[in-house]
CSV table of C-alpha atoms in Angstrom, one decimal:
chain,number,residue,atom,x,y,z
A,72,ASP,CA,79.0,126.9,93.7
A,73,GLY,CA,76.9,125.2,91.0
A,74,GLY,CA,75.6,121.8,91.8
A,75,ILE,CA,72.7,119.4,92.6
A,76,THR,CA,71.1,119.4,96.0
A,77,GLN,CA,69.0,116.5,97.2
A,78,SER,CA,67.0,116.6,100.4
A,79,PRO,CA,66.5,115.1,102.9
A,80,LYS,CA,69.6,113.0,103.3
A,81,TYR,CA,67.6,110.4,105.2
A,82,LEU,CA,63.8,109.8,105.0
A,83,PHE,CA,61.5,107.3,106.7
A,84,ARG,CA,58.2,106.2,105.3
A,85,LYS,CA,55.3,104.7,107.1
A,86,GLU,CA,53.1,102.0,105.5
A,87,GLY,CA,50.6,103.5,103.1
A,88,GLN,CA,52.3,106.9,103.1
A,89,ASN,CA,53.5,108.9,100.1
A,90,VAL,CA,56.8,110.7,100.5
A,91,THR,CA,58.5,113.3,98.2
A,92,LEU,CA,62.2,113.6,97.6
A,93,SER,CA,63.5,116.9,96.6
A,94,CYS,CA,66.1,117.6,93.8
A,95,GLU,CA,67.3,121.1,92.9
A,96,GLN,CA,70.0,122.1,90.5
A,97,ASN,CA,71.6,125.5,89.7
A,98,LEU,CA,73.6,124.3,86.7
A,99,ASN,CA,71.1,125.5,84.2
A,100,HIS,CA,70.8,122.0,82.9
A,101,ASP,CA,67.8,121.0,80.7
A,102,ALA,CA,67.7,117.3,81.5
A,103,MET,CA,67.1,115.8,84.9
A,104,TYR,CA,66.9,112.1,86.1
A,105,TRP,CA,66.0,110.0,89.0
A,106,TYR,CA,67.7,106.7,89.8
A,107,ARG,CA,67.3,104.0,92.4
A,108,GLN,CA,70.2,102.1,93.8
A,109,ASP,CA,69.8,98.9,95.9
A,110,PRO,CA,72.7,97.5,98.0
A,111,GLY,CA,75.4,96.0,95.8
A,112,GLN,CA,73.6,97.0,92.6
A,113,GLY,CA,74.0,99.5,89.8
A,114,LEU,CA,71.7,102.4,89.1
A,115,ARG,CA,68.2,101.9,87.6
A,116,LEU,CA,66.4,104.7,85.9
A,117,ILE,CA,63.0,105.7,87.4
A,118,TYR,CA,62.0,108.8,85.5
A,119,TYR,CA,63.7,111.4,83.4
A,120,SER,CA,62.9,114.9,82.0
A,121,GLN,CA,64.5,116.5,79.0
A,122,ILE,CA,62.6,119.8,79.3
A,123,VAL,CA,60.3,121.7,81.6
A,124,ASN,CA,56.7,120.3,81.8
A,125,ASP,CA,57.8,117.0,80.1
A,126,PHE,CA,59.0,113.8,81.6
A,127,GLN,CA,59.2,110.1,80.6
A,128,LYS,CA,59.2,106.8,82.4
A,129,GLY,CA,62.4,104.9,82.9
A,130,ASP,CA,62.9,101.2,83.5
A,131,ILE,CA,61.2,101.0,86.9
A,132,ALA,CA,58.6,103.8,87.1
A,133,GLU,CA,55.8,101.9,88.7
A,134,GLY,CA,55.0,103.2,92.2
A,135,TYR,CA,56.7,106.6,91.5
A,136,SER,CA,55.6,109.9,90.2
A,137,VAL,CA,57.4,113.1,89.2
A,138,SER,CA,56.8,116.7,88.1
A,139,ARG,CA,58.9,119.2,86.3
A,140,GLU,CA,57.2,122.6,86.7
A,141,LYS,CA,60.5,124.5,86.9
A,142,LYS,CA,63.8,123.9,85.2
A,143,GLU,CA,65.7,123.8,88.5
A,144,SER,CA,63.5,121.3,90.3
A,145,PHE,CA,62.5,117.7,89.7
A,146,PRO,CA,60.8,116.2,92.8
A,147,LEU,CA,60.2,112.5,93.0
A,148,THR,CA,57.2,111.1,94.9
A,149,VAL,CA,57.4,107.5,96.2
A,150,THR,CA,53.7,106.4,96.5
A,151,SER,CA,52.2,103.8,98.6
A,152,ALA,CA,51.9,101.6,95.5
A,153,GLN,CA,55.7,101.1,95.6
A,154,LYS,CA,55.8,98.0,97.8
A,155,ASN,CA,59.6,97.9,98.2
A,156,PRO,CA,60.7,101.5,98.5
A,157,THR,CA,63.8,101.0,100.7
A,158,ALA,CA,66.7,102.1,98.6
A,159,PHE,CA,69.2,104.9,97.9
A,160,TYR,CA,67.7,107.5,95.5
A,161,LEU,CA,70.0,109.5,93.2
A,162,CYS,CA,69.1,112.6,91.2
A,163,ALA,CA,71.2,113.7,88.3
A,164,SER,CA,71.2,116.5,85.6
A,165,SER,CA,72.8,117.1,82.3
A,166,LYS,CA,73.0,119.9,79.7
A,167,GLY,CA,71.0,117.8,77.4
A,168,ASN,CA,70.2,114.2,76.5
A,169,ASN,CA,73.4,112.3,75.8
A,170,GLN,CA,75.6,114.6,77.8
A,171,PRO,CA,77.5,113.4,81.0
A,172,GLN,CA,75.2,113.4,84.0
A,173,HIS,CA,76.1,115.1,87.3
A,174,PHE,CA,74.7,113.6,90.5
A,175,GLY,CA,73.5,114.8,93.8
A,176,ASP,CA,74.5,113.1,97.1
A,177,GLY,CA,71.4,111.0,97.3
A,178,THR,CA,68.5,110.3,99.7
A,179,ARG,CA,68.3,107.1,101.7
A,180,LEU,CA,64.7,106.0,102.1
A,181,SER,CA,63.7,103.4,104.7
A,182,ILE,CA,60.5,101.9,105.9
A,183,LEU,CA,59.3,102.3,109.5
B,115,GLY,CA,66.5,97.3,81.8
B,116,GLN,CA,69.8,96.5,80.1
B,117,GLN,CA,73.0,96.7,82.1
B,118,LEU,CA,76.6,96.4,81.1
B,119,ASN,CA,78.9,93.6,82.2
B,120,GLN,CA,81.5,95.1,84.4
B,121,SER,CA,84.4,93.1,85.8
B,122,PRO,CA,85.7,92.4,88.3
B,123,GLN,CA,82.8,92.8,90.6
B,124,SER,CA,85.1,93.5,93.5
B,125,MET,CA,88.8,93.5,94.2
B,126,PHE,CA,91.2,93.9,97.1
B,127,ILE,CA,94.6,95.4,96.2
B,128,GLN,CA,97.7,96.6,98.1
B,129,GLU,CA,98.5,100.3,98.2
B,130,GLY,CA,100.8,101.2,95.3
B,131,GLU,CA,99.5,98.5,93.0
B,132,ASP,CA,98.0,99.2,89.6
B,133,VAL,CA,94.3,98.4,89.1
B,134,SER,CA,92.5,97.5,85.9
B,135,MET,CA,88.7,97.1,85.3
B,136,ASN,CA,86.6,96.8,82.2
B,137,CYS,CA,83.1,96.9,80.8
B,138,THR,CA,81.7,94.9,77.9
B,139,SER,CA,78.4,95.1,76.1
B,140,SER,CA,76.7,93.4,73.2
B,141,SER,CA,75.6,96.8,72.0
B,142,ILE,CA,77.6,99.6,70.3
B,143,PHE,CA,77.9,102.8,72.2
B,144,ASN,CA,78.8,106.4,71.1
B,145,THR,CA,80.0,107.5,74.5
B,146,TRP,CA,81.7,105.8,77.5
B,147,LEU,CA,81.8,107.4,80.9
B,148,TRP,CA,83.5,106.3,84.1
B,149,TYR,CA,82.2,107.4,87.5
B,150,LYS,CA,83.4,106.8,91.1
B,151,GLN,CA,81.0,106.5,94.0
B,152,ASP,CA,82.1,106.9,97.6
B,153,PRO,CA,79.9,105.3,100.3
B,154,GLY,CA,76.7,107.2,101.0
B,155,GLU,CA,77.4,109.8,98.2
B,156,GLY,CA,76.5,110.3,94.6
B,157,PRO,CA,78.7,109.2,91.7
B,158,VAL,CA,81.3,111.6,90.5
B,159,LEU,CA,82.4,111.8,86.8
B,160,LEU,CA,86.0,110.7,86.3
B,161,ILE,CA,86.5,110.4,82.6
B,162,ALA,CA,84.4,110.8,79.5
B,163,LEU,CA,85.2,109.2,76.1
B,164,TYR,CA,83.6,110.1,72.8
B,165,LYS,CA,85.5,108.4,70.1
B,166,ALA,CA,86.4,104.7,69.3
B,167,GLY,CA,90.1,104.1,70.2
B,168,GLU,CA,90.3,107.3,72.4
B,169,LEU,CA,92.7,107.0,75.3
B,170,THR,CA,92.2,109.7,78.0
B,171,SER,CA,94.0,110.3,81.3
B,172,ASN,CA,93.0,112.1,84.5
B,173,GLY,CA,95.9,112.1,86.9
B,174,ARG,CA,96.5,108.5,87.9
B,175,LEU,CA,93.4,107.3,85.9
B,176,THR,CA,93.5,106.2,82.3
B,177,ALA,CA,90.5,105.0,80.3
B,178,GLN,CA,90.1,103.8,76.7
B,179,PHE,CA,87.1,103.6,74.4
B,180,GLY,CA,87.3,100.2,72.8
B,181,ILE,CA,87.9,100.1,69.0
B,182,THR,CA,84.8,97.9,68.5
B,183,ARG,CA,82.7,100.5,70.5
B,184,LYS,CA,81.5,97.6,72.7
B,185,ASP,CA,83.9,97.9,75.5
B,186,SER,CA,86.0,100.2,77.7
B,187,PHE,CA,88.6,99.8,80.4
B,188,LEU,CA,89.8,102.0,83.3
B,189,ASN,CA,93.3,101.8,84.8
B,190,ILE,CA,94.4,103.3,88.1
B,191,SER,CA,98.1,103.5,88.7
B,192,ALA,CA,99.8,103.4,92.1
B,193,SER,CA,96.6,103.1,94.1
B,194,ILE,CA,96.2,104.9,97.4
B,195,PRO,CA,93.7,104.3,100.2
B,196,SER,CA,91.3,107.1,99.0
B,197,ASP,CA,90.8,105.2,95.7
B,198,VAL,CA,88.4,102.9,97.6
B,199,GLY,CA,84.9,103.0,96.4
B,200,ILE,CA,82.6,101.8,93.6
B,201,TYR,CA,83.6,102.5,90.0
B,202,PHE,CA,80.8,102.5,87.4
B,203,CYS,CA,81.1,102.4,83.6
B,204,VAL,CA,78.3,104.0,81.6
B,205,GLY,CA,77.6,103.4,77.9
B,206,GLY,CA,75.6,105.9,76.0
B,207,THR,CA,73.8,106.1,72.7
B,208,TYR,CA,70.3,107.8,72.8
B,209,LYS,CA,70.3,106.9,76.5
B,210,TYR,CA,72.8,105.9,79.2
B,211,ILE,CA,73.2,102.4,80.5
B,212,PHE,CA,75.0,101.8,83.8
B,213,GLY,CA,77.4,99.0,84.6
B,214,THR,CA,76.9,97.0,87.8
B,215,GLY,CA,80.0,98.5,89.4
B,216,THR,CA,83.5,97.4,90.5
B,217,ARG,CA,84.0,97.6,94.3
B,218,LEU,CA,87.6,98.5,95.0
B,219,LYS,CA,89.2,98.1,98.4
B,220,VAL,CA,92.8,99.2,99.0
B,221,LEU,CA,94.9,97.7,101.8
B,222,ALA,CA,97.4,100.0,103.3
């Protein structure tokens, strides 16, 4: 079945460590997105990519980095510069910009 | 970043009751979307609206694109326990803006 796969489901980060969250889609979508969700909050956009080898910062990009080397993959790295990384991270994709987004099941990141 | 005003923030209802929630914005949108998120999972698209005044149903769910293009509502009829979750509205122009969510709890 087509869909978006995020891994791992749960991730723990030590102080000063970079961690990478995986997002893979087999929907042949051009656009991919990363969101952060804090308890009781809505979704905030971290980064998005409309096409391979191109990506743009969202509203809260500081402390995060991404790459888009393949159409199917859009990994997110949470760097040590992100001082409050504990959150639920959601990846999404869409056929194009301004098309409904389809979401993965999320990765919950916690600090050790 | 901008977020939509979604209300109510949370609600408890009895099984079988109808539910209504809405989203308002100071900005005009070309698209309104409604998603449902179950605990620990990603949001799932329920209904997409593309034209002002449009009324669309999906089973027991009905949503409307406000005529001013600044608001939308979602109704759930005859609620059941599995309707529990967080409902998000999303307004779209050149990018999508997410509402803060309505947390629905259904009492059996």
